[in-house]
PDB file of C-alpha atoms and ligand atoms in Angstrom:
ATOM      1  CA  UNK A1027     127.074  73.713 124.523  1.00 51.00           C
ATOM      2  CA  UNK A1028     129.027  75.160 121.317  1.00 57.00           C
ATOM      3  CA  UNK A1029     132.746  75.735 121.563  1.00 67.00           C
ATOM      4  CA  UNK A1030     133.537  79.349 122.828  1.00 62.00           C
ATOM      5  CA  UNK A1031     134.990  80.175 119.308  1.00 64.00           C
ATOM      6  CA  UNK A1032     131.874  79.412 117.603  1.00 74.00           C
ATOM      7  CA  UNK A1033     129.578  81.968 119.418  1.00 81.00           C
ATOM      8  CA  UNK A1034     129.031  85.577 118.672  1.00 90.00           C
ATOM      9  CA  UNK A1035     131.434  85.155 115.456  1.00 94.00           C
ATOM     10  CA  UNK A1036     131.856  86.998 112.077  1.00 96.00           C
ATOM     11  CA  UNK A1037     131.100  84.089 109.571  1.00 97.00           C
ATOM     12  CA  UNK A1038     133.862  84.023 106.615  1.00 97.00           C
ATOM     13  CA  UNK A1039     132.255  81.846 103.649  1.00 98.00           C
ATOM     14  CA  UNK A1040     135.354  80.699 102.207  1.00 95.00           C
ATOM     15  CA  UNK A1041     137.009  78.386  99.500  1.00 91.00           C
ATOM     16  CA  UNK A1042     139.117  81.281  97.977  1.00 92.00           C
ATOM     17  CA  UNK A1043     142.461  83.060  98.468  1.00 89.00           C
ATOM     18  CA  UNK A1044     140.572  85.804  99.227  1.00 91.00           C
ATOM     19  CA  UNK A1045     138.834  83.829 102.408  1.00 94.00           C
ATOM     20  CA  UNK A1046     142.343  82.862 103.338  1.00 92.00           C
ATOM     21  CA  UNK A1047     143.758  86.298 103.253  1.00 93.00           C
ATOM     22  CA  UNK A1048     140.812  87.783 105.060  1.00 95.00           C
ATOM     23  CA  UNK A1049     141.271  84.821 107.811  1.00 94.00           C
ATOM     24  CA  UNK A1050     144.597  85.779 108.630  1.00 94.00           C
ATOM     25  CA  UNK A1051     143.747  89.274 108.730  1.00 95.00           C
ATOM     26  CA  UNK A1052     140.727  88.550 111.604  1.00 94.00           C
ATOM     27  CA  UNK A1053     143.013  86.187 113.146  1.00 92.00           C
ATOM     28  CA  UNK A1054     145.489  89.105 113.649  1.00 94.00           C
ATOM     29  CA  UNK A1055     142.849  91.828 114.646  1.00 92.00           C
ATOM     30  CA  UNK A1056     141.778  89.283 117.737  1.00 89.00           C
ATOM     31  CA  UNK A1057     138.054  89.320 116.293  1.00 92.00           C
ATOM     32  CA  UNK A1058     136.038  86.386 116.863  1.00 92.00           C
ATOM     33  CA  UNK A1059     135.566  84.217 113.524  1.00 94.00           C
ATOM     34  CA  UNK A1060     134.893  81.343 111.784  1.00 94.00           C
ATOM     35  CA  UNK A1061     135.833  80.294 108.367  1.00 95.00           C
ATOM     36  CA  UNK A1062     133.334  77.920 106.632  1.00 96.00           C
ATOM     37  CA  UNK A1063     134.476  75.781 103.726  1.00 95.00           C
ATOM     38  CA  UNK A1064     132.194  73.433 101.631  1.00 95.00           C
ATOM     39  CA  UNK A1065     134.716  70.485 102.042  1.00 90.00           C
ATOM     40  CA  UNK A1066     136.153  70.194  98.620  1.00 83.00           C
ATOM     41  CA  UNK A1067     139.790  70.886  99.197  1.00 76.00           C
ATOM     42  CA  UNK A1068     142.504  68.712 100.649  1.00 74.00           C
ATOM     43  CA  UNK A1069     144.894  71.531 101.784  1.00 75.00           C
ATOM     44  CA  UNK A1070     145.372  71.772 105.754  1.00 76.00           C
ATOM     45  CA  UNK A1071     142.960  73.596 107.156  1.00 80.00           C
ATOM     46  CA  UNK A1072     143.290  76.628 109.001  1.00 78.00           C
ATOM     47  CA  UNK A1073     142.563  77.118 112.809  1.00 82.00           C
ATOM     48  CA  UNK A1074     138.744  78.193 113.526  1.00 91.00           C
ATOM     49  CA  UNK A1075     137.364  76.278 110.226  1.00 92.00           C
ATOM     50  CA  UNK A1076     133.889  74.474 110.058  1.00 93.00           C
ATOM     51  CA  UNK A1077     133.649  72.288 107.095  1.00 94.00           C
ATOM     52  CA  UNK A1078     130.499  71.032 105.151  1.00 96.00           C
ATOM     53  CA  UNK A1079     127.221  72.501 103.879  1.00 97.00           C
ATOM     54  CA  UNK A1080     124.676  73.951 106.074  1.00 97.00           C
ATOM     55  CA  UNK A1081     121.968  71.845 104.651  1.00 98.00           C
ATOM     56  CA  UNK A1082     120.499  74.500 102.388  1.00 98.00           C
ATOM     57  CA  UNK A1083     118.868  78.174 103.162  1.00 98.00           C
ATOM     58  CA  UNK A1084     116.795  76.696 106.373  1.00 98.00           C
ATOM     59  CA  UNK A1085     120.352  74.891 107.411  1.00 98.00           C
ATOM     60  CA  UNK A1086     122.069  78.042 107.333  1.00 98.00           C
ATOM     61  CA  UNK A1087     119.437  80.425 109.238  1.00 98.00           C
ATOM     62  CA  UNK A1088     119.654  77.628 112.023  1.00 97.00           C
ATOM     63  CA  UNK A1089     123.383  78.016 111.881  1.00 96.00           C
ATOM     64  CA  UNK A1090     123.572  81.884 112.097  1.00 97.00           C
ATOM     65  CA  UNK A1091     120.715  81.851 115.080  1.00 96.00           C
ATOM     66  CA  UNK A1092     122.631  78.767 117.157  1.00 94.00           C
ATOM     67  CA  UNK A1093     126.178  80.352 116.827  1.00 94.00           C
ATOM     68  CA  UNK A1094     124.599  84.365 117.171  1.00 94.00           C
ATOM     69  CA  UNK A1095     126.557  85.329 113.818  1.00 96.00           C
ATOM     70  CA  UNK A1096     127.314  88.854 114.098  1.00 96.00           C
ATOM     71  CA  UNK A1097     127.627  89.173 110.285  1.00 97.00           C
ATOM     72  CA  UNK A1098     128.688  87.344 107.289  1.00 98.00           C
ATOM     73  CA  UNK A1099     131.510  87.872 104.716  1.00 98.00           C
ATOM     74  CA  UNK A1100     130.616  85.755 101.665  1.00 98.00           C
ATOM     75  CA  UNK A1101     134.241  85.502 100.378  1.00 97.00           C
ATOM     76  CA  UNK A1102     133.059  82.315  98.237  1.00 97.00           C
ATOM     77  CA  UNK A1103     134.273  81.971  94.520  1.00 95.00           C
ATOM     78  CA  UNK A1104     132.277  83.992  92.040  1.00 95.00           C
ATOM     79  CA  UNK A1105     130.740  80.840  90.429  1.00 96.00           C
ATOM     80  CA  UNK A1106     129.551  79.514  93.790  1.00 96.00           C
ATOM     81  CA  UNK A1107     126.297  80.951  92.680  1.00 97.00           C
ATOM     82  CA  UNK A1108     123.911  78.468  94.961  1.00 97.00           C
ATOM     83  CA  UNK A1109     125.888  79.473  98.124  1.00 98.00           C
ATOM     84  CA  UNK A1110     125.961  83.111  97.440  1.00 98.00           C
ATOM     85  CA  UNK A1111     122.047  82.905  97.139  1.00 98.00           C
ATOM     86  CA  UNK A1112     121.720  80.846 100.037  1.00 98.00           C
ATOM     87  CA  UNK A1113     123.485  83.408 101.995  1.00 98.00           C
ATOM     88  CA  UNK A1114     121.307  86.414 101.155  1.00 98.00           C
ATOM     89  CA  UNK A1115     118.409  84.719 101.750  1.00 98.00           C
ATOM     90  CA  UNK A1116     119.575  83.266 104.943  1.00 98.00           C
ATOM     91  CA  UNK A1117     121.056  86.402 106.191  1.00 98.00           C
ATOM     92  CA  UNK A1118     117.800  88.308 105.248  1.00 98.00           C
ATOM     93  CA  UNK A1119     115.615  85.434 107.365  1.00 98.00           C
ATOM     94  CA  UNK A1120     118.035  85.624 110.451  1.00 98.00           C
ATOM     95  CA  UNK A1121     118.796  89.481 110.049  1.00 98.00           C
ATOM     96  CA  UNK A1122     122.292  89.056 109.676  1.00 98.00           C
ATOM     97  CA  UNK A1123     124.499  91.626 108.253  1.00 98.00           C
ATOM     98  CA  UNK A1124     126.117  90.310 104.832  1.00 98.00           C
ATOM     99  CA  UNK A1125     128.637  91.606 102.778  1.00 98.00           C
ATOM    100  CA  UNK A1126     130.193  89.949  99.412  1.00 98.00           C
ATOM    101  CA  UNK A1127     134.235  90.260  99.110  1.00 96.00           C
ATOM    102  CA  UNK A1128     135.267  89.260  95.508  1.00 92.00           C
ATOM    103  CA  UNK A1129     137.778  89.895  92.909  1.00 91.00           C
ATOM    104  CA  UNK A1130     136.822  91.924  89.809  1.00 92.00           C
ATOM    105  CA  UNK A1131     135.524  89.745  86.772  1.00 95.00           C
ATOM    106  CA  UNK A1132     137.565  90.086  83.531  1.00 97.00           C
ATOM    107  CA  UNK A1133     134.792  91.964  81.590  1.00 96.00           C
ATOM    108  CA  UNK A1134     136.839  94.959  81.286  1.00 96.00           C
ATOM    109  CA  UNK A1135     140.246  93.017  80.696  1.00 97.00           C
ATOM    110  CA  UNK A1136     142.066  94.822  78.039  1.00 97.00           C
ATOM    111  CA  UNK A1137     141.809  91.493  75.721  1.00 97.00           C
ATOM    112  CA  UNK A1138     138.196  90.814  77.005  1.00 98.00           C
ATOM    113  CA  UNK A1139     136.587  91.767  73.379  1.00 98.00           C
ATOM    114  CA  UNK A1140     138.877  89.275  71.540  1.00 98.00           C
ATOM    115  CA  UNK A1141     137.620  86.515  73.393  1.00 98.00           C
ATOM    116  CA  UNK A1142     134.220  84.504  72.679  1.00 98.00           C
ATOM    117  CA  UNK A1143     131.948  85.128  75.748  1.00 98.00           C
ATOM    118  CA  UNK A1144     129.479  82.426  76.800  1.00 98.00           C
ATOM    119  CA  UNK A1145     126.923  81.996  79.505  1.00 98.00           C
ATOM    120  CA  UNK A1146     127.324  78.012  79.935  1.00 97.00           C
ATOM    121  CA  UNK A1147     129.496  75.111  79.805  1.00 98.00           C
ATOM    122  CA  UNK A1148     126.926  73.852  77.477  1.00 98.00           C
ATOM    123  CA  UNK A1149     127.854  77.013  75.049  1.00 98.00           C
ATOM    124  CA  UNK A1150     131.416  76.918  75.630  1.00 98.00           C
ATOM    125  CA  UNK A1151     131.587  73.012  74.078  1.00 98.00           C
ATOM    126  CA  UNK A1152     129.423  74.178  71.033  1.00 98.00           C
ATOM    127  CA  UNK A1153     132.055  77.217  70.609  1.00 98.00           C
ATOM    128  CA  UNK A1154     134.666  74.315  69.709  1.00 98.00           C
ATOM    129  CA  UNK A1155     135.586  73.015  66.481  1.00 97.00           C
ATOM    130  CA  UNK A1156     136.115  69.174  66.253  1.00 97.00           C
ATOM    131  CA  UNK A1157     139.813  69.133  65.700  1.00 97.00           C
ATOM    132  CA  UNK A1158     140.739  71.963  68.300  1.00 98.00           C
ATOM    133  CA  UNK A1159     143.432  71.255  71.016  1.00 98.00           C
ATOM    134  CA  UNK A1160     141.766  72.431  74.293  1.00 98.00           C
ATOM    135  CA  UNK A1161     143.303  73.748  77.425  1.00 98.00           C
ATOM    136  CA  UNK A1162     140.323  73.425  79.767  1.00 98.00           C
ATOM    137  CA  UNK A1163     140.569  75.507  83.269  1.00 98.00           C
ATOM    138  CA  UNK A1164     137.211  75.488  84.288  1.00 97.00           C
ATOM    139  CA  UNK A1165     137.763  73.620  87.622  1.00 95.00           C
ATOM    140  CA  UNK A1166     137.100  69.856  88.337  1.00 94.00           C
ATOM    141  CA  UNK A1167     133.409  70.101  89.046  1.00 93.00           C
ATOM    142  CA  UNK A1168     132.328  70.855  85.455  1.00 95.00           C
ATOM    143  CA  UNK A1169     135.548  69.541  83.539  1.00 97.00           C
ATOM    144  CA  UNK A1170     133.469  66.374  82.704  1.00 97.00           C
ATOM    145  CA  UNK A1171     130.821  68.233  81.048  1.00 98.00           C
ATOM    146  CA  UNK A1172     133.183  68.478  78.068  1.00 98.00           C
ATOM    147  CA  UNK A1173     133.968  64.867  77.387  1.00 98.00           C
ATOM    148  CA  UNK A1174     131.975  64.828  74.151  1.00 97.00           C
ATOM    149  CA  UNK A1175     134.716  67.003  72.368  1.00 98.00           C
ATOM    150  CA  UNK A1176     136.604  64.612  70.051  1.00 97.00           C
ATOM    151  CA  UNK A1177     139.724  66.792  69.894  1.00 96.00           C
ATOM    152  CA  UNK A1178     142.497  66.461  72.428  1.00 98.00           C
ATOM    153  CA  UNK A1179     142.181  68.013  76.012  1.00 98.00           C
ATOM    154  CA  UNK A1180     144.863  69.158  78.341  1.00 98.00           C
ATOM    155  CA  UNK A1181     142.553  69.672  81.580  1.00 98.00           C
ATOM    156  CA  UNK A1182     144.419  71.665  84.501  1.00 98.00           C
ATOM    157  CA  UNK A1183     143.003  71.468  87.994  1.00 97.00           C
ATOM    158  CA  UNK A1184     144.276  72.055  91.455  1.00 93.00           C
ATOM    159  CA  UNK A1185     143.571  68.692  92.770  1.00 92.00           C
ATOM    160  CA  UNK A1186     142.976  65.266  90.931  1.00 95.00           C
ATOM    161  CA  UNK A1187     142.172  62.647  93.018  1.00 95.00           C
ATOM    162  CA  UNK A1188     141.401  58.972  90.965  1.00 96.00           C
ATOM    163  CA  UNK A1189     137.639  59.383  92.049  1.00 95.00           C
ATOM    164  CA  UNK A1190     137.785  62.627  89.581  1.00 96.00           C
ATOM    165  CA  UNK A1191     139.918  61.131  87.024  1.00 97.00           C
ATOM    166  CA  UNK A1192     137.467  58.361  86.615  1.00 97.00           C
ATOM    167  CA  UNK A1193     134.970  61.022  85.674  1.00 97.00           C
ATOM    168  CA  UNK A1194     136.717  62.448  82.523  1.00 98.00           C
ATOM    169  CA  UNK A1195     137.940  60.643  79.273  1.00 98.00           C
ATOM    170  CA  UNK A1196     141.043  58.636  79.927  1.00 97.00           C
ATOM    171  CA  UNK A1197     142.926  59.958  77.048  1.00 97.00           C
ATOM    172  CA  UNK A1198     142.596  63.381  78.479  1.00 98.00           C
ATOM    173  CA  UNK A1199     146.159  64.908  79.577  1.00 98.00           C
ATOM    174  CA  UNK A1200     145.955  66.062  83.363  1.00 98.00           C
ATOM    175  CA  UNK A1201     147.924  68.867  84.818  1.00 97.00           C
ATOM    176  CA  UNK A1202     147.543  68.998  88.346  1.00 96.00           C
ATOM    177  CA  UNK A1203     148.835  72.385  89.382  1.00 94.00           C
ATOM    178  CA  UNK A1204     148.100  75.111  91.442  1.00 90.00           C
ATOM    179  CA  UNK A1205     148.606  78.816  90.393  1.00 89.00           C
ATOM    180  CA  UNK A1206     149.718  81.561  90.478  1.00 90.00           C
ATOM    181  CA  UNK A1207     151.297  80.837  87.068  1.00 93.00           C
ATOM    182  CA  UNK A1208     153.619  82.995  85.467  1.00 92.00           C
ATOM    183  CA  UNK A1209     153.637  84.075  81.845  1.00 93.00           C
ATOM    184  CA  UNK A1210     156.562  82.168  80.227  1.00 95.00           C
ATOM    185  CA  UNK A1211     155.142  79.009  81.670  1.00 95.00           C
ATOM    186  CA  UNK A1212     151.724  79.788  80.176  1.00 97.00           C
ATOM    187  CA  UNK A1213     153.514  80.899  76.813  1.00 97.00           C
ATOM    188  CA  UNK A1214     154.888  77.080  76.661  1.00 97.00           C
ATOM    189  CA  UNK A1215     151.768  75.451  77.814  1.00 97.00           C
ATOM    190  CA  UNK A1216     149.464  77.681  75.242  1.00 97.00           C
ATOM    191  CA  UNK A1217     151.970  76.727  72.200  1.00 97.00           C
ATOM    192  CA  UNK A1218     150.312  72.983  72.731  1.00 96.00           C
ATOM    193  CA  UNK A1219     146.421  74.007  72.031  1.00 98.00           C
ATOM    194  CA  UNK A1220     144.096  76.250  69.543  1.00 98.00           C
ATOM    195  CA  UNK A1221     141.479  77.178  72.346  1.00 98.00           C
ATOM    196  CA  UNK A1222     141.528  77.748  75.922  1.00 98.00           C
ATOM    197  CA  UNK A1223     138.294  77.469  78.038  1.00 98.00           C
ATOM    198  CA  UNK A1224     138.283  79.910  81.366  1.00 98.00           C
ATOM    199  CA  UNK A1225     135.476  80.862  83.374  1.00 98.00           C
ATOM    200  CA  UNK A1226     135.419  84.772  84.254  1.00 98.00           C
ATOM    201  CA  UNK A1227     137.248  83.998  87.679  1.00 95.00           C
ATOM    202  CA  UNK A1228     138.803  87.626  87.579  1.00 94.00           C
ATOM    203  CA  UNK A1229     141.484  89.001  89.750  1.00 89.00           C
ATOM    204  CA  UNK A1230     145.230  89.014  88.897  1.00 87.00           C
ATOM    205  CA  UNK A1231     146.265  85.331  90.487  1.00 85.00           C
ATOM    206  CA  UNK A1232     145.103  83.161  87.406  1.00 89.00           C
ATOM    207  CA  UNK A1233     145.425  86.214  84.470  1.00 94.00           C
ATOM    208  CA  UNK A1234     148.892  85.350  83.004  1.00 97.00           C
ATOM    209  CA  UNK A1235     147.055  82.618  80.883  1.00 98.00           C
ATOM    210  CA  UNK A1236     145.014  85.447  78.866  1.00 98.00           C
ATOM    211  CA  UNK A1237     147.892  87.336  77.907  1.00 96.00           C
ATOM    212  CA  UNK A1238     149.900  84.039  76.803  1.00 97.00           C
ATOM    213  CA  UNK A1239     146.841  83.137  74.915  1.00 98.00           C
ATOM    214  CA  UNK A1240     146.566  86.401  73.071  1.00 97.00           C
ATOM    215  CA  UNK A1241     150.365  86.124  72.339  1.00 96.00           C
ATOM    216  CA  UNK A1242     150.257  82.683  71.160  1.00 97.00           C
ATOM    217  CA  UNK A1243     146.992  83.591  69.218  1.00 97.00           C
ATOM    218  CA  UNK A1244     144.971  80.843  70.633  1.00 98.00           C
ATOM    219  CA  UNK A1245     141.411  81.474  70.950  1.00 98.00           C
ATOM    220  CA  UNK A1246     139.688  82.296  74.192  1.00 98.00           C
ATOM    221  CA  UNK A1247     136.345  80.914  75.219  1.00 98.00           C
ATOM    222  CA  UNK A1248     135.133  82.868  78.746  1.00 98.00           C
ATOM    223  CA  UNK A1249     132.097  81.707  80.633  1.00 98.00           C
ATOM    224  CA  UNK A1250     130.631  84.620  81.858  1.00 98.00           C
ATOM    225  CA  UNK A1251     129.943  85.065  85.797  1.00 97.00           C
ATOM    226  CA  UNK A1252     126.508  83.603  86.944  1.00 96.00           C
ATOM    227  CA  UNK A1253     123.657  86.135  88.100  1.00 95.00           C
ATOM    228  CA  UNK A1254     123.853  86.246  91.876  1.00 94.00           C
ATOM    229  CA  UNK A1255     121.267  89.012  94.004  1.00 95.00           C
ATOM    230  CA  UNK A1256     123.250  91.979  94.291  1.00 94.00           C
ATOM    231  CA  UNK A1257     124.585  92.561  97.962  1.00 96.00           C
ATOM    232  CA  UNK A1258     126.827  95.564  99.309  1.00 96.00           C
ATOM    233  CA  UNK A1259     130.498  94.946  98.463  1.00 96.00           C
ATOM    234  CA  UNK A1260     134.024  94.871  99.556  1.00 96.00           C
ATOM    235  CA  UNK A1261     136.873  95.210  97.311  1.00 90.00           C
ATOM    236  CA  UNK A1262     139.797  94.718  99.532  1.00 92.00           C
ATOM    237  CA  UNK A1263     140.889  92.459 102.546  1.00 94.00           C
ATOM    238  CA  UNK A1264     141.357  95.813 104.494  1.00 95.00           C
ATOM    239  CA  UNK A1265     137.886  97.017 103.620  1.00 96.00           C
ATOM    240  CA  UNK A1266     136.371  93.619 104.826  1.00 97.00           C
ATOM    241  CA  UNK A1267     138.233  93.748 108.063  1.00 96.00           C
ATOM    242  CA  UNK A1268     136.753  97.203 108.715  1.00 96.00           C
ATOM    243  CA  UNK A1269     133.434  95.922 107.888  1.00 97.00           C
ATOM    244  CA  UNK A1270     134.023  93.461 110.061  1.00 97.00           C
ATOM    245  CA  UNK A1271     135.365  95.370 112.796  1.00 96.00           C
ATOM    246  CA  UNK A1272     132.011  97.424 112.626  1.00 96.00           C
ATOM    247  CA  UNK A1273     129.900  94.406 113.269  1.00 94.00           C
ATOM    248  CA  UNK A1274     131.983  92.201 115.583  1.00 89.00           C
ATOM    249  CA  UNK A1275     131.480  91.223 118.924  1.00 73.00           C
ATOM    250  CA  UNK A1276     132.645  94.593 120.933  1.00 69.00           C
ATOM    251  CA  UNK A1277     134.863  92.835 123.383  1.00 61.00           C
ATOM    252  CA  UNK A1278     137.038  91.048 121.013  1.00 50.00           C
ATOM    253  CA  UNK A1279     137.141  93.958 118.578  1.00 46.00           C
ATOM    254  CA  UNK A1280     138.887  96.529 121.182  1.00 45.00           C
TER     255      UNK A1280
HETATM  256  P1  LIG B 822     128.028  76.079  95.305  1.00 56.87           P
HETATM  257  O1  LIG B 822     127.654  75.234  94.155  1.00 56.87           O
HETATM  258  O2  LIG B 822     127.487  77.894  95.263  1.00 56.87           O
HETATM  259  O3  LIG B 822     127.547  75.442  96.497  1.00 56.87           O
HETATM  260  C1  LIG B 822     127.101  74.046  96.550  1.00 56.87           C
HETATM  261  C2  LIG B 822     126.568  73.800  98.129  1.00 56.87           C
HETATM  262  O4  LIG B 822     128.098  73.658  98.635  1.00 56.87           O
HETATM  263  C3  LIG B 822     126.034  75.011  98.787  1.00 56.87           C
HETATM  264  O5  LIG B 822     124.572  74.991  98.648  1.00 56.87           O
HETATM  265  C4  LIG B 822     126.450  74.671 100.322  1.00 56.87           C
HETATM  266  O6  LIG B 822     125.548  73.479 100.556  1.00 56.87           O
HETATM  267  C5  LIG B 822     127.877  73.940  99.944  1.00 56.87           C
HETATM  268  N1  LIG B 822     128.861  75.153  99.906  1.00 56.87           N
HETATM  269  C6  LIG B 822     129.324  75.938  99.275  1.00 56.87           C
HETATM  270  N2  LIG B 822     130.154  76.904  99.816  1.00 56.87           N
HETATM  271  C7  LIG B 822     130.198  76.640 101.105  1.00 56.87           C
HETATM  272  C8  LIG B 822     131.061  77.230 101.794  1.00 56.87           C
HETATM  273  N3  LIG B 822     132.154  78.184 101.953  1.00 56.87           N
HETATM  274  N4  LIG B 822     130.638  76.723 103.168  1.00 56.87           N
HETATM  275  C9  LIG B 822     129.608  75.871 103.566  1.00 56.87           C
HETATM  276  N5  LIG B 822     128.938  75.086 102.692  1.00 56.87           N
HETATM  277  C10 LIG B 822     129.532  75.827 101.303  1.00 56.87           C
HETATM  278  O7  LIG B 822     129.500  76.065  95.409  1.00 56.87           O
HETATM  279  P2  LIG B 822     130.764  75.149  94.402  1.00 56.87           P
HETATM  280  O8  LIG B 822     130.571  76.261  93.196  1.00 56.87           O
HETATM  281  O9  LIG B 822     130.168  74.000  94.675  1.00 56.87           O
HETATM  282  O10 LIG B 822     131.893  75.502  95.096  1.00 56.87           O
HETATM  283  C11 LIG B 822     132.027  75.255  96.338  1.00 56.87           C
HETATM  284  C12 LIG B 822     133.027  75.749  96.947  1.00 56.87           C
HETATM  285  O11 LIG B 822     134.485  75.957  96.490  1.00 56.87           O
HETATM  286  C13 LIG B 822     133.132  77.117  97.628  1.00 56.87           C
HETATM  287  O12 LIG B 822     133.439  77.460  98.856  1.00 56.87           O
HETATM  288  C14 LIG B 822     133.902  78.033  96.776  1.00 56.87           C
HETATM  289  O13 LIG B 822     134.327  79.523  97.298  1.00 56.87           O
HETATM  290  C15 LIG B 822     135.299  77.293  96.551  1.00 56.87           C
HETATM  291  N6  LIG B 822     135.361  77.175  94.706  1.00 56.87           N
HETATM  292  C16 LIG B 822     134.464  77.428  94.017  1.00 56.87           C
HETATM  293  C17 LIG B 822     134.909  77.304  92.672  1.00 56.87           C
HETATM  294  C18 LIG B 822     133.977  77.356  91.386  1.00 56.87           C
HETATM  295  O14 LIG B 822     134.622  77.564  90.250  1.00 56.87           O
HETATM  296  N7  LIG B 822     132.832  77.211  91.560  1.00 56.87           N
HETATM  297  C19 LIG B 822     136.338  77.698  92.057  1.00 56.87           C
HETATM  298  C20 LIG B 822     137.001  77.736  93.787  1.00 56.87           C
HETATM  299  C21 LIG B 822     136.581  77.445  94.576  1.00 56.87           C
HETATM  300  P3  LIG B 822     124.772  73.249 101.490  1.00 56.87           P
HETATM  301  O15 LIG B 822     123.167  73.763 100.702  1.00 56.87           O
HETATM  302  O16 LIG B 822     124.258  72.031 102.294  1.00 56.87           O
HETATM  303  O17 LIG B 822     124.848  74.485 102.555  1.00 56.87           O
END
C-alpha cells in the first residue's frame, strides 16, 4: 500500500531553486504533490520528497501509473537534458500532462554578443589558452573535463565532498559557495582570472558574474543549453501553480 500522500499527486521534477519555490507554493495551496530529486544534494529534504532515479523511461512510466500521477511539472535544471527527455517520453506513454517550468536562458542577455558560445565542454576546453587563469562555474559533475587545462583553475561549486575533490587536479583552488553572489564579490573574484567558463543556466540568480566579468575585461566562454524536446512551458511559480490546480485532485484543489 502506498502512503496516501504519494497518490493522485502532482509531481515536481526538481533539484533547482524553481523546484523548491514551487513546492512551497503547492504546500500553501493544499494540493497533493511530490517533489522528486535525483539525490545529488546534501541539503535538508523538504516534506513530500522522494529521492533517486526512476530507472529510465520505463521506471518513470511505472511510477506515474503506480502513483496515479495527475500531472508532471518538470522544474529540473536546463542542463538536466536526460531527465527532461525521459519525462517527455514517459508522460506521453502514460498519458500524463507535462509542463516545463524553467528560467529564461542568457541568449538575449545584453552582454551575450561579447561571449564565446560553445556547444560542449570539449569545445569550452578548446577555447582556452594554455596560460589562461580560469574560473570554472560549470558544476561538480563536469569540472573534471577541464583537468587537461595546464593553467591555474579556480573551481566554484555549491558542494565539495572529498570524493569529488579526488576527481579534479590537486593543484586547483576549490571555492565552495552557494549563490546568489553580489556583483562586488564577483568583481573581487574575477580580478584573479582571465576567463570565466559558465553554462547558460539563465535567470537572475547567478548572473552577477557576467556583469563583473565584463567590467574586469574577463573573457566569457558560455556553454549553450542542450537541445530538449519542446513541451508546453510556464515561466513563473504562479503560472505553474495555476497549471497544477487545473490538473490536481479536485478534492485537494478546492
Ligand atoms: P540528468 O543528466 O538529466 O539525469 C540523469 C539521471 O538522473 C536521470 O536519467 C534520472 O535517473 C536521474 N534524475 C535527474 N533528475 C531527477 C529528478 N529530479 N528526480 C529523479 N531522478 C532524477 O540530470 P543531471 O544533470 O545529472 O542533474 C541531476 C539533478 O540535479 C536534476 O534534478 C537537476 O535539476 C539538478 N541540477 C542539475 C544541474 C546541471 O547543471 N545539470 C545544475 C543544478 C541542479 P533515471 O534515468 O534512473 O530516472
